[in-house]
Amino acid sequence: MRQDAYDVVVIGGGAAGLSGALVLARSRRSVLVVDGGEPRNAPAAHMHNVLGFDGRPPAELLAAGRAEIAGYGAEFVTATAVSAARDDSGFTVRFEDGRSVRGKRLLVTTGLVDELPDIEGLAGRWGRDVAHCPYCHGYELRDKRIGVLVSSPLAFHAAQMWRQLSPHVLFLLNGGEAPAGDQALELAARGMPVVAERVTSVQVTDDRITGVRLADGNVVALEAIAVGPRFVARSAVLESLGLKAVDFEMNGNVLGSHIPSEPNGATTVPGVWVAGNVTNLGATVAVAAAAAQTTGAMINLDLIAEETREAVAAYRHRVSTMFSEDAWEERYRGRDAIWSGNPNPQLVTEVTALDGRAGRALDVGSGEGADAVWLAKRGWQVTAVDISTVALGRAAGHAAEAGVVDAITFSHTDLRAEAPAERSYDLVSAQFMHLPPEARQELWARLAAAVAPGGTLLIVGHHPSDLATTVGRMHFPDMLFTPDEIAETLDEDSWTVLTAEARPRPHTDPDGRTITIHDTVLVARRR
Ligand SMILES: Cc1cc2nc3c(=O)[nH]c(=O)nc-3n(C[C@H](O)[C@H](O)[C@H](O)COP(=O)(O)OP(=O)(O)OC[C@H]3O[C@@H](n4cnc5c(N)ncnc54)[C@H](O)[C@@H]3O)c2cc1C
């Protein structure tokens, strides 16, 4: 068992628990199934009404299920959970043997216990020729002499069902109240004799029921007994979490106790889910498995919702801190150089076309100075602005090496807080300044305002179409922008948009493949 929390700890590895584990493990959830090894139908040699497994031993289905979930990485431990406690980050489940395990969610599928009437010899035949469910064992007991023992409010209803399977059904009142009115009539009409005396023991010969002995000493010859147990949910772990077992009623009759839940398996304790017999006393194998499949899917959705909430909070935090001065300083300090030292290719293309018009240039986010040095070498008087002093220091060093230090003014400024001088530059260049949508729109407005009449605004960035490539820009998709997004911010009366395009260029992706990516290129001239 792992030390950190599983996504889901499933308590109870019967049909419900394994089915829930299957859907969760296939959803790539880490799952631990804790099972005490006492599935309810273990006393039965064969299982019925389970499509594809009809007539096979119950243990075969569970073994197949365990192998299937293991194939998807789910883990299985034989242990009995005794309690669970909830805290801020999930649950701690404690086992009888002293071990414990953590889970973000709990799926509790502990089933129920069948409490049989206290009649000598009855429990020993349970699941063989003492049965409760006509759908599970009825066909196998067809045409036998079946005594329907009145032990549950549904005994009369059960007698009618057993009569469908055998013409030899006796109604064993076991000392209870005699049927009257329509019930008496219906029993008589369908040929079901009523035996009034209390049943004291079950007679067995050669490992087969031969009858029941009554309190008056008489023996009624029988081959099988149908009995309605009291169904008691195995609720200890759930009760330790504050969930109370309550009466389970059907048509006004109390059949036992269960843990109530929503149809999707949610309980009133957030993060605790239930499925199978622990919540639905009437669930058969297939019904328990189907319910748990729904519940497993709901748990997966619940985890997805939580993970999305956490991702949004983390994303917001990253976005609010990653463009801060501290973040940039740290980034630059982390490496000797973070950029290539070459001028940005779209700057080179666009400014080469402006040769002969060199004037004052504002290099926005100048970084380690490659663009500023290149511009200065072509005759521009450059103001290189950056939020990082480390970057500006490196840029100054490169300018000195290139002998253009006099042509560049270095300015330590956060342009989001402090606007550049208006109508002062013949070229304003922002290369790959990626900000959240609102922040970049504000920045573009300031940059546009800084362009002198006749001057050029050049904004270049990664185009959103790159998200469809393998270049790997998926971490901040809303930071990418189109040329139209910039063009729409420019007043048509003051600006001529010369270029607004997604310009292709070759690139090597993280796997070493050469791919085509696109740069957003916006070139506009102030009239
Ligand atoms: C005799 C008999 C025959 C039946 N025959 C059929 C049939 O032919 N067809 C059919 O569809 N249905 C049949 N049923 C009904 C069938 O048993 C249930 O529908 C089915 O078992 C419900 O599945 P479950 O997963 O909810 O509970 P279970 O199968 O009972 O599984 C619960 C599991 O949880 C474990 N557990 C309980 N508490 C803890 C704990 N604290 N810590 C760890 N593990 C725990 C148990 O050991 C068990 O393995 C029969 C029932 C009986 C009694």
mmCIF file of N, CA, C and O in Angstrom, residues 79-166:
data_model
loop_
_atom_site.group_PDB
_atom_site.id
_atom_site.type_symbol
_atom_site.label_atom_id
_atom_site.label_comp_id
_atom_site.label_asym_id
_atom_site.label_seq_id
_atom_site.Cartn_x
_atom_site.Cartn_y
_atom_site.Cartn_z
ATOM 1 N N ALA A 79 -8.100 -7.131 4.169
ATOM 2 C CA ALA A 79 -8.104 -6.528 5.501
ATOM 3 C C ALA A 79 -9.532 -6.108 5.817
ATOM 4 O O ALA A 79 -10.356 -5.965 4.913
ATOM 5 N N THR A 80 -9.799 -5.919 7.105
ATOM 6 C CA THR A 80 -11.113 -5.425 7.504
ATOM 7 C C THR A 80 -10.960 -4.000 8.012
ATOM 8 O O THR A 80 -10.173 -3.739 8.924
ATOM 9 N N ALA A 81 -11.673 -3.101 7.367
ATOM 10 C CA ALA A 81 -11.646 -1.703 7.819
ATOM 11 C C ALA A 81 -12.564 -1.578 9.027
ATOM 12 O O ALA A 81 -13.669 -2.118 9.027
ATOM 13 N N VAL A 82 -12.081 -0.875 10.046
ATOM 14 C CA VAL A 82 -12.928 -0.730 11.243
ATOM 15 C C VAL A 82 -13.464 0.685 11.403
ATOM 16 O O VAL A 82 -14.522 0.884 11.998
ATOM 17 N N SER A 83 -12.743 1.660 10.878
ATOM 18 C CA SER A 83 -13.241 3.038 11.016
ATOM 19 C C SER A 83 -12.577 3.914 9.965
ATOM 20 O O SER A 83 -11.594 3.521 9.330
ATOM 21 N N ALA A 84 -13.136 5.110 9.813
ATOM 22 C CA ALA A 84 -12.529 6.097 8.911
ATOM 23 C C ALA A 84 -12.744 7.473 9.527
ATOM 24 O O ALA A 84 -13.730 7.690 10.232
ATOM 25 N N ALA A 85 -11.795 8.370 9.272
ATOM 26 C CA ALA A 85 -11.920 9.733 9.790
ATOM 27 C C ALA A 85 -11.630 10.706 8.666
ATOM 28 O O ALA A 85 -10.759 10.457 7.827
ATOM 29 N N ARG A 86 -12.365 11.809 8.675
ATOM 30 C CA ARG A 86 -12.240 12.794 7.609
ATOM 31 C C ARG A 86 -11.428 13.981 8.103
ATOM 32 O O ARG A 86 -11.572 14.396 9.250
ATOM 33 N N ASP A 87 -10.546 14.505 7.218
ATOM 34 C CA ASP A 87 -9.848 15.751 7.545
ATOM 35 C C ASP A 87 -9.838 16.627 6.299
ATOM 36 O O ASP A 87 -10.536 16.331 5.336
ATOM 37 N N ASP A 88 -9.040 17.685 6.334
ATOM 38 C CA ASP A 88 -9.101 18.662 5.232
ATOM 39 C C ASP A 88 -8.717 18.079 3.886
ATOM 40 O O ASP A 88 -9.202 18.525 2.845
ATOM 41 N N SER A 89 -7.815 17.085 3.885
ATOM 42 C CA SER A 89 -7.330 16.594 2.587
ATOM 43 C C SER A 89 -7.865 15.206 2.227
ATOM 44 O O SER A 89 -7.417 14.626 1.259
ATOM 45 N N GLY A 90 -8.779 14.673 3.008
ATOM 46 C CA GLY A 90 -9.339 13.366 2.639
ATOM 47 C C GLY A 90 -9.688 12.541 3.857
ATOM 48 O O GLY A 90 -10.211 13.056 4.854
ATOM 49 N N PHE A 91 -9.342 11.251 3.770
ATOM 50 C CA PHE A 91 -9.782 10.309 4.802
ATOM 51 C C PHE A 91 -8.621 9.402 5.215
ATOM 52 O O PHE A 91 -7.786 9.045 4.394
ATOM 53 N N THR A 92 -8.637 9.031 6.492
ATOM 54 C CA THR A 92 -7.755 7.961 6.963
ATOM 55 C C THR A 92 -8.644 6.777 7.319
ATOM 56 O O THR A 92 -9.590 6.916 8.100
ATOM 57 N N VAL A 93 -8.348 5.628 6.695
ATOM 58 C CA VAL A 93 -9.123 4.418 6.964
ATOM 59 C C VAL A 93 -8.262 3.510 7.840
ATOM 60 O O VAL A 93 -7.103 3.239 7.498
ATOM 61 N N ARG A 94 -8.812 3.072 8.953
ATOM 62 C CA ARG A 94 -8.055 2.199 9.866
ATOM 63 C C ARG A 94 -8.535 0.760 9.726
ATOM 64 O O ARG A 94 -9.733 0.505 9.602
ATOM 65 N N PHE A 95 -7.543 -0.155 9.772
ATOM 66 C CA PHE A 95 -7.855 -1.576 9.629
ATOM 67 C C PHE A 95 -7.825 -2.237 11.002
ATOM 68 O O PHE A 95 -7.171 -1.751 11.937
ATOM 69 N N GLU A 96 -8.469 -3.411 11.061
ATOM 70 C CA GLU A 96 -8.495 -4.195 12.302
ATOM 71 C C GLU A 96 -7.076 -4.553 12.765
ATOM 72 O O GLU A 96 -6.793 -4.600 13.952
ATOM 73 N N ASP A 97 -6.171 -4.785 11.794
ATOM 74 C CA ASP A 97 -4.809 -5.211 12.166
ATOM 75 C C ASP A 97 -3.905 -4.029 12.518
ATOM 76 O O ASP A 97 -2.690 -4.200 12.668
ATOM 77 N N GLY A 98 -4.454 -2.831 12.632
ATOM 78 C CA GLY A 98 -3.671 -1.675 13.070
ATOM 79 C C GLY A 98 -3.136 -0.827 11.935
ATOM 80 O O GLY A 98 -2.717 0.308 12.149
ATOM 81 N N ARG A 99 -3.146 -1.358 10.708
ATOM 82 C CA ARG A 99 -2.651 -0.561 9.585
ATOM 83 C C ARG A 99 -3.667 0.524 9.233
ATOM 84 O O ARG A 99 -4.838 0.460 9.637
ATOM 85 N N SER A 100 -3.235 1.491 8.451
ATOM 86 C CA SER A 100 -4.171 2.519 7.982
ATOM 87 C C SER A 100 -3.756 2.972 6.592
ATOM 88 O O SER A 100 -2.621 2.732 6.155
ATOM 89 N N VAL A 101 -4.666 3.616 5.916
ATOM 90 C CA VAL A 101 -4.401 4.062 4.552
ATOM 91 C C VAL A 101 -5.172 5.358 4.327
ATOM 92 O O VAL A 101 -6.184 5.614 4.982
ATOM 93 N N ARG A 102 -4.648 6.192 3.378
ATOM 94 C CA ARG A 102 -5.303 7.482 3.110
ATOM 95 C C ARG A 102 -5.980 7.453 1.739
ATOM 96 O O ARG A 102 -5.485 6.831 0.803
ATOM 97 N N GLY A 103 -7.109 8.115 1.658
ATOM 98 C CA GLY A 103 -7.816 8.241 0.378
ATOM 99 C C GLY A 103 -8.451 9.610 0.272
ATOM 100 O O GLY A 103 -8.872 10.185 1.268
ATOM 101 N N LYS A 104 -8.492 10.133 -0.983
ATOM 102 C CA LYS A 104 -9.165 11.429 -1.166
ATOM 103 C C LYS A 104 -10.678 11.248 -1.147
ATOM 104 O O LYS A 104 -11.416 12.159 -0.802
ATOM 105 N N ARG A 105 -11.116 10.083 -1.606
ATOM 106 C CA ARG A 105 -12.548 9.769 -1.591
ATOM 107 C C ARG A 105 -12.707 8.335 -1.085
ATOM 108 O O ARG A 105 -11.804 7.509 -1.264
ATOM 109 N N LEU A 106 -13.879 8.057 -0.517
ATOM 110 C CA LEU A 106 -14.194 6.693 -0.092
ATOM 111 C C LEU A 106 -15.397 6.189 -0.860
ATOM 112 O O LEU A 106 -16.403 6.909 -0.989
ATOM 113 N N LEU A 107 -15.265 4.970 -1.374
ATOM 114 C CA LEU A 107 -16.426 4.262 -1.917
ATOM 115 C C LEU A 107 -16.656 3.072 -0.992
ATOM 116 O O LEU A 107 -15.810 2.168 -0.920
ATOM 117 N N VAL A 108 -17.759 3.096 -0.265
ATOM 118 C CA VAL A 108 -18.008 2.052 0.726
ATOM 119 C C VAL A 108 -19.057 1.088 0.176
ATOM 120 O O VAL A 108 -20.193 1.471 -0.121
ATOM 121 N N THR A 109 -18.615 -0.150 0.007
ATOM 122 C CA THR A 109 -19.455 -1.189 -0.601
ATOM 123 C C THR A 109 -19.358 -2.443 0.256
ATOM 124 O O THR A 109 -18.956 -3.511 -0.206
ATOM 125 N N THR A 110 -19.679 -2.265 1.524
ATOM 126 C CA THR A 110 -19.459 -3.348 2.490
ATOM 127 C C THR A 110 -20.604 -4.358 2.533
ATOM 128 O O THR A 110 -20.533 -5.344 3.282
ATOM 129 N N GLY A 111 -21.667 -4.117 1.776
ATOM 130 C CA GLY A 111 -22.734 -5.120 1.684
ATOM 131 C C GLY A 111 -23.599 -5.173 2.932
ATOM 132 O O GLY A 111 -23.696 -4.208 3.693
ATOM 133 N N LEU A 112 -24.214 -6.326 3.133
ATOM 134 C CA LEU A 112 -25.128 -6.484 4.275
ATOM 135 C C LEU A 112 -24.958 -7.873 4.874
ATOM 136 O O LEU A 112 -24.354 -8.771 4.284
ATOM 137 N N VAL A 113 -25.531 -8.013 6.051
ATOM 138 C CA VAL A 113 -25.561 -9.324 6.719
ATOM 139 C C VAL A 113 -27.009 -9.795 6.730
ATOM 140 O O VAL A 113 -27.926 -9.029 7.039
ATOM 141 N N ASP A 114 -27.202 -11.073 6.357
ATOM 142 C CA ASP A 114 -28.550 -11.652 6.386
ATOM 143 C C ASP A 114 -28.793 -12.255 7.764
ATOM 144 O O ASP A 114 -28.124 -13.236 8.134
ATOM 145 N N GLU A 115 -29.701 -11.665 8.525
ATOM 146 C CA GLU A 115 -30.008 -12.218 9.856
ATOM 147 C C GLU A 115 -31.205 -13.162 9.736
ATOM 148 O O GLU A 115 -32.333 -12.732 9.439
ATOM 149 N N LEU A 116 -30.919 -14.455 9.966
ATOM 150 C CA LEU A 116 -31.953 -15.490 9.784
ATOM 151 C C LEU A 116 -32.720 -15.720 11.080
ATOM 152 O O LEU A 116 -32.186 -15.484 12.170
ATOM 153 N N PRO A 117 -33.956 -16.207 10.986
ATOM 154 C CA PRO A 117 -34.678 -16.578 12.202
ATOM 155 C C PRO A 117 -33.881 -17.654 12.956
ATOM 156 O O PRO A 117 -33.205 -18.486 12.343
ATOM 157 N N ASP A 118 -33.979 -17.594 14.279
ATOM 158 C CA ASP A 118 -33.182 -18.512 15.114
ATOM 159 C C ASP A 118 -33.894 -19.870 15.210
ATOM 160 O O ASP A 118 -34.583 -20.150 16.185
ATOM 161 N N ILE A 119 -33.729 -20.651 14.171
ATOM 162 C CA ILE A 119 -34.338 -21.989 14.139
ATOM 163 C C ILE A 119 -33.219 -23.001 13.930
ATOM 164 O O ILE A 119 -32.402 -22.839 13.001
ATOM 165 N N GLU A 120 -33.191 -24.001 14.746
ATOM 166 C CA GLU A 120 -32.110 -24.991 14.712
ATOM 167 C C GLU A 120 -31.959 -25.591 13.304
ATOM 168 O O GLU A 120 -32.943 -26.001 12.691
ATOM 169 N N GLY A 121 -30.744 -25.571 12.812
ATOM 170 C CA GLY A 121 -30.454 -26.204 11.529
ATOM 171 C C GLY A 121 -30.679 -25.311 10.316
ATOM 172 O O GLY A 121 -30.282 -25.661 9.196
ATOM 173 N N LEU A 122 -31.287 -24.136 10.519
ATOM 174 C CA LEU A 122 -31.636 -23.296 9.357
ATOM 175 C C LEU A 122 -30.381 -22.656 8.735
ATOM 176 O O LEU A 122 -30.155 -22.764 7.520
ATOM 177 N N ALA A 123 -29.570 -22.018 9.598
ATOM 178 C CA ALA A 123 -28.418 -21.282 9.069
ATOM 179 C C ALA A 123 -27.444 -22.206 8.339
ATOM 180 O O ALA A 123 -26.816 -21.808 7.341
ATOM 181 N N GLY A 124 -27.329 -23.455 8.780
ATOM 182 C CA GLY A 124 -26.390 -24.394 8.167
ATOM 183 C C GLY A 124 -26.735 -24.724 6.727
ATOM 184 O O GLY A 124 -25.879 -25.181 5.964
ATOM 185 N N ARG A 125 -28.011 -24.510 6.341
ATOM 186 C CA ARG A 125 -28.430 -24.830 4.964
ATOM 187 C C ARG A 125 -28.497 -23.573 4.080
ATOM 188 O O ARG A 125 -28.913 -23.649 2.922
ATOM 189 N N TRP A 126 -28.122 -22.429 4.667
ATOM 190 C CA TRP A 126 -28.268 -21.126 3.977
ATOM 191 C C TRP A 126 -27.478 -21.088 2.666
ATOM 192 O O TRP A 126 -26.314 -21.475 2.620
ATOM 193 N N GLY A 127 -28.161 -20.692 1.620
ATOM 194 C CA GLY A 127 -27.499 -20.599 0.328
ATOM 195 C C GLY A 127 -27.514 -21.915 -0.434
ATOM 196 O O GLY A 127 -27.022 -21.992 -1.556
ATOM 197 N N ARG A 128 -28.072 -22.941 0.212
ATOM 198 C CA ARG A 128 -28.145 -24.246 -0.464
ATOM 199 C C ARG A 128 -29.636 -24.564 -0.678
ATOM 200 O O ARG A 128 -30.208 -24.144 -1.677
ATOM 201 N N ASP A 129 -30.251 -25.286 0.313
ATOM 202 C CA ASP A 129 -31.693 -25.492 0.160
ATOM 203 C C ASP A 129 -32.505 -24.615 1.116
ATOM 204 O O ASP A 129 -33.711 -24.783 1.241
ATOM 205 N N VAL A 130 -31.842 -23.655 1.767
ATOM 206 C CA VAL A 130 -32.537 -22.533 2.425
ATOM 207 C C VAL A 130 -32.192 -21.295 1.601
ATOM 208 O O VAL A 130 -31.008 -20.953 1.478
ATOM 209 N N ALA A 131 -33.215 -20.657 1.057
ATOM 210 C CA ALA A 131 -32.967 -19.572 0.110
ATOM 211 C C ALA A 131 -33.911 -18.414 0.387
ATOM 212 O O ALA A 131 -34.951 -18.576 1.007
ATOM 213 N N HIS A 132 -33.517 -17.237 -0.104
ATOM 214 C CA HIS A 132 -34.399 -16.083 0.118
ATOM 215 C C HIS A 132 -34.882 -15.478 -1.196
ATOM 216 O O HIS A 132 -35.879 -14.793 -1.230
ATOM 217 N N CYS A 133 -34.160 -15.758 -2.281
ATOM 218 C CA CYS A 133 -34.414 -14.979 -3.494
ATOM 219 C C CYS A 133 -34.827 -15.904 -4.636
ATOM 220 O O CYS A 133 -34.011 -16.687 -5.141
ATOM 221 N N PRO A 134 -36.117 -15.822 -5.050
ATOM 222 C CA PRO A 134 -36.569 -16.693 -6.132
ATOM 223 C C PRO A 134 -35.791 -16.463 -7.428
ATOM 224 O O PRO A 134 -35.629 -17.385 -8.232
ATOM 225 N N TYR A 135 -35.290 -15.228 -7.609
ATOM 226 C CA TYR A 135 -34.565 -14.938 -8.855
ATOM 227 C C TYR A 135 -33.157 -15.542 -8.826
ATOM 228 O O TYR A 135 -32.594 -15.858 -9.869
ATOM 229 N N CYS A 136 -32.601 -15.688 -7.606
ATOM 230 C CA CYS A 136 -31.237 -16.232 -7.501
ATOM 231 C C CYS A 136 -31.226 -17.757 -7.557
ATOM 232 O O CYS A 136 -30.368 -18.355 -8.180
ATOM 233 N N HIS A 137 -32.179 -18.387 -6.825
ATOM 234 C CA HIS A 137 -32.101 -19.848 -6.702
ATOM 235 C C HIS A 137 -33.397 -20.538 -7.132
ATOM 236 O O HIS A 137 -33.480 -21.764 -7.082
ATOM 237 N N GLY A 138 -34.403 -19.768 -7.486
ATOM 238 C CA GLY A 138 -35.730 -20.344 -7.699
ATOM 239 C C GLY A 138 -35.755 -21.411 -8.783
ATOM 240 O O GLY A 138 -36.316 -22.499 -8.598
ATOM 241 N N TYR A 139 -35.118 -21.139 -9.883
ATOM 242 C CA TYR A 139 -35.166 -22.082 -10.998
ATOM 243 C C TYR A 139 -34.570 -23.424 -10.579
ATOM 244 O O TYR A 139 -35.075 -24.493 -10.940
ATOM 245 N N GLU A 140 -33.499 -23.373 -9.784
ATOM 246 C CA GLU A 140 -32.820 -24.601 -9.345
ATOM 247 C C GLU A 140 -33.685 -25.391 -8.350
ATOM 248 O O GLU A 140 -33.521 -26.594 -8.202
ATOM 249 N N LEU A 141 -34.618 -24.692 -7.685
ATOM 250 C CA LEU A 141 -35.493 -25.368 -6.716
ATOM 251 C C LEU A 141 -36.876 -25.653 -7.323
ATOM 252 O O LEU A 141 -37.826 -25.991 -6.597
ATOM 253 N N ARG A 142 -36.970 -25.516 -8.620
ATOM 254 C CA ARG A 142 -38.278 -25.658 -9.282
ATOM 255 C C ARG A 142 -38.878 -27.046 -8.993
ATOM 256 O O ARG A 142 -38.155 -28.040 -8.882
ATOM 257 N N ASP A 143 -40.172 -27.052 -8.843
ATOM 258 C CA ASP A 143 -40.961 -28.279 -8.631
ATOM 259 C C ASP A 143 -40.671 -28.993 -7.311
ATOM 260 O O ASP A 143 -41.190 -30.083 -7.067
ATOM 261 N N LYS A 144 -39.823 -28.397 -6.473
ATOM 262 C CA LYS A 144 -39.558 -29.036 -5.166
ATOM 263 C C LYS A 144 -40.683 -28.682 -4.188
ATOM 264 O O LYS A 144 -41.458 -27.744 -4.405
ATOM 265 N N ARG A 145 -40.718 -29.436 -3.060
ATOM 266 C CA ARG A 145 -41.654 -29.088 -1.978
ATOM 267 C C ARG A 145 -40.979 -27.981 -1.158
ATOM 268 O O ARG A 145 -39.987 -28.207 -0.468
ATOM 269 N N ILE A 146 -41.496 -26.802 -1.288
ATOM 270 C CA ILE A 146 -40.853 -25.620 -0.694
ATOM 271 C C ILE A 146 -41.736 -25.086 0.433
ATOM 272 O O ILE A 146 -42.933 -24.815 0.224
ATOM 273 N N GLY A 147 -41.164 -24.915 1.594
ATOM 274 C CA GLY A 147 -41.888 -24.291 2.706
ATOM 275 C C GLY A 147 -41.502 -22.827 2.793
ATOM 276 O O GLY A 147 -40.326 -22.491 2.957
ATOM 277 N N VAL A 148 -42.479 -21.947 2.621
ATOM 278 C CA VAL A 148 -42.192 -20.509 2.747
ATOM 279 C C VAL A 148 -42.389 -20.138 4.213
ATOM 280 O O VAL A 148 -43.519 -20.122 4.715
ATOM 281 N N LEU A 149 -41.288 -19.872 4.899
ATOM 282 C CA LEU A 149 -41.322 -19.610 6.341
ATOM 283 C C LEU A 149 -41.676 -18.139 6.569
ATOM 284 O O LEU A 149 -40.982 -17.245 6.063
ATOM 285 N N VAL A 150 -42.731 -17.904 7.324
ATOM 286 C CA VAL A 150 -43.131 -16.510 7.557
ATOM 287 C C VAL A 150 -42.161 -15.890 8.560
ATOM 288 O O VAL A 150 -42.200 -16.188 9.748
ATOM 289 N N SER A 151 -41.258 -15.073 8.054
ATOM 290 C CA SER A 151 -40.269 -14.426 8.926
ATOM 291 C C SER A 151 -40.088 -12.968 8.553
ATOM 292 O O SER A 151 -39.345 -12.254 9.197
ATOM 293 N N SER A 152 -40.757 -12.544 7.503
ATOM 294 C CA SER A 152 -40.578 -11.164 7.047
ATOM 295 C C SER A 152 -41.939 -10.655 6.591
ATOM 296 O O SER A 152 -42.828 -11.452 6.231
ATOM 297 N N PRO A 153 -42.118 -9.340 6.588
ATOM 298 C CA PRO A 153 -43.421 -8.784 6.159
ATOM 299 C C PRO A 153 -43.761 -9.154 4.718
ATOM 300 O O PRO A 153 -44.901 -9.027 4.300
ATOM 301 N N LEU A 154 -42.744 -9.568 3.955
ATOM 302 C CA LEU A 154 -43.000 -9.870 2.542
ATOM 303 C C LEU A 154 -43.263 -11.363 2.300
ATOM 304 O O LEU A 154 -43.267 -11.809 1.153
ATOM 305 N N ALA A 155 -43.504 -12.127 3.362
ATOM 306 C CA ALA A 155 -43.634 -13.584 3.206
ATOM 307 C C ALA A 155 -44.777 -13.958 2.261
ATOM 308 O O ALA A 155 -44.635 -14.860 1.418
ATOM 309 N N PHE A 156 -45.915 -13.267 2.366
ATOM 310 C CA PHE A 156 -47.050 -13.615 1.509
ATOM 311 C C PHE A 156 -46.699 -13.359 0.041
ATOM 312 O O PHE A 156 -46.929 -14.198 -0.840
ATOM 313 N N HIS A 157 -46.078 -12.219 -0.187
ATOM 314 C CA HIS A 157 -45.629 -11.851 -1.531
ATOM 315 C C HIS A 157 -44.615 -12.897 -2.046
ATOM 316 O O HIS A 157 -44.683 -13.348 -3.199
ATOM 317 N N ALA A 158 -43.698 -13.303 -1.147
ATOM 318 C CA ALA A 158 -42.685 -14.303 -1.529
ATOM 319 C C ALA A 158 -43.346 -15.627 -1.899
ATOM 320 O O ALA A 158 -42.943 -16.293 -2.869
ATOM 321 N N ALA A 159 -44.366 -15.994 -1.133
ATOM 322 C CA ALA A 159 -45.047 -17.270 -1.415
ATOM 323 C C ALA A 159 -45.603 -17.272 -2.840
ATOM 324 O O ALA A 159 -45.492 -18.268 -3.568
ATOM 325 N N GLN A 160 -46.183 -16.168 -3.235
ATOM 326 C CA GLN A 160 -46.730 -16.079 -4.598
ATOM 327 C C GLN A 160 -45.613 -16.278 -5.628
ATOM 328 O O GLN A 160 -45.814 -16.915 -6.662
ATOM 329 N N MET A 161 -44.440 -15.721 -5.344
ATOM 330 C CA MET A 161 -43.336 -15.860 -6.317
ATOM 331 C C MET A 161 -42.817 -17.302 -6.360
ATOM 332 O O MET A 161 -42.523 -17.832 -7.435
ATOM 333 N N TRP A 162 -42.688 -17.932 -5.188
ATOM 334 C CA TRP A 162 -42.196 -19.318 -5.189
ATOM 335 C C TRP A 162 -43.202 -20.242 -5.882
ATOM 336 O O TRP A 162 -42.832 -21.226 -6.530
ATOM 337 N N ARG A 163 -44.493 -19.867 -5.744
ATOM 338 C CA ARG A 163 -45.539 -20.691 -6.386
ATOM 339 C C ARG A 163 -45.406 -20.676 -7.909
ATOM 340 O O ARG A 163 -45.803 -21.627 -8.594
ATOM 341 N N GLN A 164 -44.831 -19.593 -8.420
ATOM 342 C CA GLN A 164 -44.570 -19.510 -9.865
ATOM 343 C C GLN A 164 -43.561 -20.583 -10.307
ATOM 344 O O GLN A 164 -43.542 -21.026 -11.455
ATOM 345 N N LEU A 165 -42.723 -21.024 -9.341
ATOM 346 C CA LEU A 165 -41.623 -21.928 -9.669
ATOM 347 C C LEU A 165 -41.913 -23.378 -9.310
ATOM 348 O O LEU A 165 -41.237 -24.288 -9.770
ATOM 349 N N SER A 166 -42.892 -23.568 -8.428
ATOM 350 C CA SER A 166 -43.203 -24.938 -7.999
ATOM 351 C C SER A 166 -44.678 -25.037 -7.627
ATOM 352 O O SER A 166 -45.223 -24.126 -6.990
#
